[in-house]
mmCIF file with all atom_site columns, C-alpha atoms in Angstrom:
data_model
loop_
_atom_site.group_PDB
_atom_site.id
_atom_site.type_symbol
_atom_site.label_atom_id
_atom_site.label_alt_id
_atom_site.label_comp_id
_atom_site.label_asym_id
_atom_site.label_entity_id
_atom_site.label_seq_id
_atom_site.pdbx_PDB_ins_code
_atom_site.Cartn_x
_atom_site.Cartn_y
_atom_site.Cartn_z
_atom_site.occupancy
_atom_site.B_iso_or_equiv
_atom_site.pdbx_formal_charge
_atom_site.auth_seq_id
_atom_site.auth_comp_id
_atom_site.auth_asym_id
_atom_site.auth_atom_id
_atom_site.pdbx_PDB_model_num
ATOM 1  C CA . UNK A 1 1  ? 12.432 84.046 322.376 1.00 0.00 ? 215 UNK A CA 1
ATOM 2  C CA . UNK A 1 2  ? 13.305 80.657 320.882 1.00 0.00 ? 216 UNK A CA 1
ATOM 3  C CA . UNK A 1 3  ? 10.852 78.922 318.607 1.00 0.00 ? 217 UNK A CA 1
ATOM 4  C CA . UNK A 1 4  ? 8.353  76.591 320.238 1.00 0.00 ? 218 UNK A CA 1
ATOM 5  C CA . UNK A 1 5  ? 8.611  72.832 319.638 1.00 0.00 ? 219 UNK A CA 1
ATOM 6  C CA . UNK A 1 6  ? 5.134  71.394 318.999 1.00 0.00 ? 220 UNK A CA 1
ATOM 7  C CA . UNK A 1 7  ? 4.112  67.761 319.605 1.00 0.00 ? 221 UNK A CA 1
ATOM 8  C CA . UNK A 1 8  ? 4.433  65.535 316.539 1.00 0.00 ? 222 UNK A CA 1
ATOM 9  C CA . UNK A 1 9  ? 2.600  62.257 315.927 1.00 0.00 ? 223 UNK A CA 1
ATOM 10 C CA . UNK A 1 10 ? 3.196  59.836 318.802 1.00 0.00 ? 224 UNK A CA 1
ATOM 11 C CA . UNK A 1 11 ? 4.364  62.566 321.204 1.00 0.00 ? 225 UNK A CA 1
ATOM 12 C CA . UNK A 1 12 ? 2.489  63.941 324.228 1.00 0.00 ? 226 UNK A CA 1
ATOM 13 C CA . UNK A 1 13 ? 2.663  66.892 326.567 1.00 0.00 ? 227 UNK A CA 1
ATOM 14 C CA . UNK A 1 14 ? 3.109  66.265 330.259 1.00 0.00 ? 228 UNK A CA 1
ATOM 15 C CA . UNK A 1 15 ? 3.579  67.989 333.614 1.00 0.00 ? 229 UNK A CA 1
ATOM 16 C CA . UNK A 1 16 ? 6.445  66.876 335.889 1.00 0.00 ? 230 UNK A CA 1
ATOM 17 C CA . UNK A 1 17 ? 5.050  65.513 339.162 1.00 0.00 ? 231 UNK A CA 1
ATOM 18 C CA . UNK A 1 18 ? 8.170  64.244 340.902 1.00 0.00 ? 232 UNK A CA 1
ATOM 19 C CA . UNK A 1 19 ? 11.900 63.830 340.345 1.00 0.00 ? 233 UNK A CA 1
ATOM 20 C CA . UNK A 1 20 ? 12.766 60.256 341.305 1.00 0.00 ? 234 UNK A CA 1
ATOM 21 C CA . UNK A 1 21 ? 16.523 60.341 340.689 1.00 0.00 ? 235 UNK A CA 1
ATOM 22 C CA . UNK A 1 22 ? 18.836 58.515 338.334 1.00 0.00 ? 236 UNK A CA 1
ATOM 23 C CA . UNK A 1 23 ? 17.481 60.425 335.298 1.00 0.00 ? 237 UNK A CA 1
ATOM 24 C CA . UNK A 1 24 ? 13.920 59.236 336.039 1.00 0.00 ? 238 UNK A CA 1
ATOM 25 C CA . UNK A 1 25 ? 10.956 61.565 336.417 1.00 0.00 ? 239 UNK A CA 1
ATOM 26 C CA . UNK A 1 26 ? 7.259  60.914 337.095 1.00 0.00 ? 240 UNK A CA 1
ATOM 27 C CA . UNK A 1 27 ? 5.119  62.786 334.523 1.00 0.00 ? 241 UNK A CA 1
ATOM 28 C CA . UNK A 1 28 ? 1.326  63.210 334.211 1.00 0.00 ? 242 UNK A CA 1
ATOM 29 C CA . UNK A 1 29 ? 0.474  63.156 330.503 1.00 0.00 ? 243 UNK A CA 1
ATOM 30 C CA . UNK A 1 30 ? -2.334 64.758 328.482 1.00 0.00 ? 244 UNK A CA 1
ATOM 31 C CA . UNK A 1 31 ? -3.815 61.287 327.787 1.00 0.00 ? 245 UNK A CA 1
ATOM 32 C CA . UNK A 1 32 ? -4.456 60.875 331.537 1.00 0.00 ? 246 UNK A CA 1
ATOM 33 C CA . UNK A 1 33 ? -1.687 58.340 332.237 1.00 0.00 ? 247 UNK A CA 1
ATOM 34 C CA . UNK A 1 34 ? 1.139  58.808 334.720 1.00 0.00 ? 248 UNK A CA 1
ATOM 35 C CA . UNK A 1 35 ? 4.427  57.608 333.241 1.00 0.00 ? 249 UNK A CA 1
ATOM 36 C CA . UNK A 1 36 ? 7.982  57.121 334.452 1.00 0.00 ? 250 UNK A CA 1
ATOM 37 C CA . UNK A 1 37 ? 10.093 59.115 332.016 1.00 0.00 ? 251 UNK A CA 1
ATOM 38 C CA . UNK A 1 38 ? 13.795 59.108 331.288 1.00 0.00 ? 252 UNK A CA 1
ATOM 39 C CA . UNK A 1 39 ? 15.770 62.239 330.420 1.00 0.00 ? 253 UNK A CA 1
ATOM 40 C CA . UNK A 1 40 ? 17.420 61.612 327.064 1.00 0.00 ? 254 UNK A CA 1
ATOM 41 C CA . UNK A 1 41 ? 21.191 62.010 327.056 1.00 0.00 ? 255 UNK A CA 1
ATOM 42 C CA . UNK A 1 42 ? 21.007 64.702 324.386 1.00 0.00 ? 256 UNK A CA 1
ATOM 43 C CA . UNK A 1 43 ? 19.166 67.110 326.720 1.00 0.00 ? 257 UNK A CA 1
ATOM 44 C CA . UNK A 1 44 ? 20.430 65.788 330.063 1.00 0.00 ? 258 UNK A CA 1
ATOM 45 C CA . UNK A 1 45 ? 23.359 68.196 330.226 1.00 0.00 ? 259 UNK A CA 1
ATOM 46 C CA . UNK A 1 46 ? 21.649 71.136 328.499 1.00 0.00 ? 260 UNK A CA 1
ATOM 47 C CA . UNK A 1 47 ? 18.500 71.798 330.527 1.00 0.00 ? 261 UNK A CA 1
ATOM 48 C CA . UNK A 1 48 ? 17.401 71.423 334.121 1.00 0.00 ? 262 UNK A CA 1
ATOM 49 C CA . UNK A 1 49 ? 13.996 69.892 334.776 1.00 0.00 ? 263 UNK A CA 1
ATOM 50 C CA . UNK A 1 50 ? 12.067 70.743 337.964 1.00 0.00 ? 264 UNK A CA 1
ATOM 51 C CA . UNK A 1 51 ? 8.709  69.832 339.528 1.00 0.00 ? 265 UNK A CA 1
ATOM 52 C CA . UNK A 1 52 ? 5.818  71.474 337.687 1.00 0.00 ? 266 UNK A CA 1
ATOM 53 C CA . UNK A 1 53 ? 7.662  71.952 334.379 1.00 0.00 ? 267 UNK A CA 1
ATOM 54 C CA . UNK A 1 54 ? 5.828  71.315 331.108 1.00 0.00 ? 268 UNK A CA 1
ATOM 55 C CA . UNK A 1 55 ? 7.635  68.695 329.006 1.00 0.00 ? 269 UNK A CA 1
ATOM 56 C CA . UNK A 1 56 ? 7.248  66.947 325.652 1.00 0.00 ? 270 UNK A CA 1
ATOM 57 C CA . UNK A 1 57 ? 7.485  63.159 325.878 1.00 0.00 ? 271 UNK A CA 1
ATOM 58 C CA . UNK A 1 58 ? 7.654  60.198 323.486 1.00 0.00 ? 272 UNK A CA 1
ATOM 59 C CA . UNK A 1 59 ? 6.057  57.034 324.955 1.00 0.00 ? 273 UNK A CA 1
ATOM 60 C CA . UNK A 1 60 ? 7.901  53.782 324.342 1.00 0.00 ? 274 UNK A CA 1
ATOM 61 C CA . UNK A 1 61 ? 6.266  51.450 321.797 1.00 0.00 ? 275 UNK A CA 1
ATOM 62 C CA . UNK A 1 62 ? 6.991  48.296 323.785 1.00 0.00 ? 276 UNK A CA 1
ATOM 63 C CA . UNK A 1 63 ? 6.165  49.587 327.284 1.00 0.00 ? 277 UNK A CA 1
ATOM 64 C CA . UNK A 1 64 ? 3.395  52.197 327.411 1.00 0.00 ? 278 UNK A CA 1
ATOM 65 C CA . UNK A 1 65 ? 3.985  53.226 331.058 1.00 0.00 ? 279 UNK A CA 1
ATOM 66 C CA . UNK A 1 66 ? 7.508  54.493 330.194 1.00 0.00 ? 280 UNK A CA 1
ATOM 67 C CA . UNK A 1 67 ? 8.657  57.367 327.968 1.00 0.00 ? 281 UNK A CA 1
ATOM 68 C CA . UNK A 1 68 ? 11.571 59.597 326.991 1.00 0.00 ? 282 UNK A CA 1
ATOM 69 C CA . UNK A 1 69 ? 11.576 63.329 327.708 1.00 0.00 ? 283 UNK A CA 1
ATOM 70 C CA . UNK A 1 70 ? 12.328 65.132 324.464 1.00 0.00 ? 284 UNK A CA 1
ATOM 71 C CA . UNK A 1 71 ? 11.926 68.808 325.427 1.00 0.00 ? 285 UNK A CA 1
ATOM 72 C CA . UNK A 1 72 ? 11.234 71.128 328.371 1.00 0.00 ? 286 UNK A CA 1
ATOM 73 C CA . UNK A 1 73 ? 9.158  74.221 327.667 1.00 0.00 ? 287 UNK A CA 1
ATOM 74 C CA . UNK A 1 74 ? 9.993  77.604 329.164 1.00 0.00 ? 288 UNK A CA 1
ATOM 75 C CA . UNK A 1 75 ? 7.219  79.318 331.152 1.00 0.00 ? 289 UNK A CA 1
ATOM 76 C CA . UNK A 1 76 ? 6.292  81.694 328.304 1.00 0.00 ? 290 UNK A CA 1
ATOM 77 C CA . UNK A 1 77 ? 5.637  78.763 325.959 1.00 0.00 ? 291 UNK A CA 1
ATOM 78 C CA . UNK A 1 78 ? 3.699  76.914 328.676 1.00 0.00 ? 292 UNK A CA 1
ATOM 79 C CA . UNK A 1 79 ? 1.453  79.964 329.199 1.00 0.00 ? 293 UNK A CA 1
ATOM 80 C CA . UNK A 1 80 ? 0.819  80.248 325.441 1.00 0.00 ? 294 UNK A CA 1
ATOM 81 C CA . UNK A 1 81 ? -0.079 76.533 325.199 1.00 0.00 ? 295 UNK A CA 1
ATOM 82 C CA . UNK A 1 82 ? -2.442 76.900 328.162 1.00 0.00 ? 296 UNK A CA 1
ATOM 83 C CA . UNK A 1 83 ? -4.116 79.892 326.485 1.00 0.00 ? 297 UNK A CA 1
ATOM 84 C CA . UNK A 1 84 ? -4.458 77.888 323.240 1.00 0.00 ? 298 UNK A CA 1
ATOM 85 C CA . UNK A 1 85 ? -6.166 75.049 325.142 1.00 0.00 ? 299 UNK A CA 1
ATOM 86 C CA . UNK A 1 86 ? -3.505 72.368 324.499 1.00 0.00 ? 300 UNK A CA 1
ATOM 87 C CA . UNK A 1 87 ? -3.121 71.370 328.158 1.00 0.00 ? 301 UNK A CA 1
ATOM 88 C CA . UNK A 1 88 ? -6.463 69.654 328.843 1.00 0.00 ? 302 UNK A CA 1
ATOM 89 C CA . UNK A 1 89 ? -6.111 67.094 331.633 1.00 0.00 ? 303 UNK A CA 1
ATOM 90 C CA . UNK A 1 90 ? -2.922 68.515 333.153 1.00 0.00 ? 304 UNK A CA 1
ATOM 91 C CA . UNK A 1 91 ? -4.181 71.245 335.483 1.00 0.00 ? 305 UNK A CA 1
#
């Protein structure tokens, strides 16, 4: 199993609510906000993102209701994070 990417300072965990299209996704974040997120070009071609996936996001400094998706967690990592109590406010 690949190593797990943990949130750094300024990054949040979120659960995908809806795929809007055009690289935009609606995500509910651990801080309680719902943000419109953009799939970064670096991961756009490497991983598929579906409804219900756990993702790592970086909110924009100049527009707090928008963010970039940095990483998508596999189900095993999502289960471990849930067991560790890192997903408060998402379920």
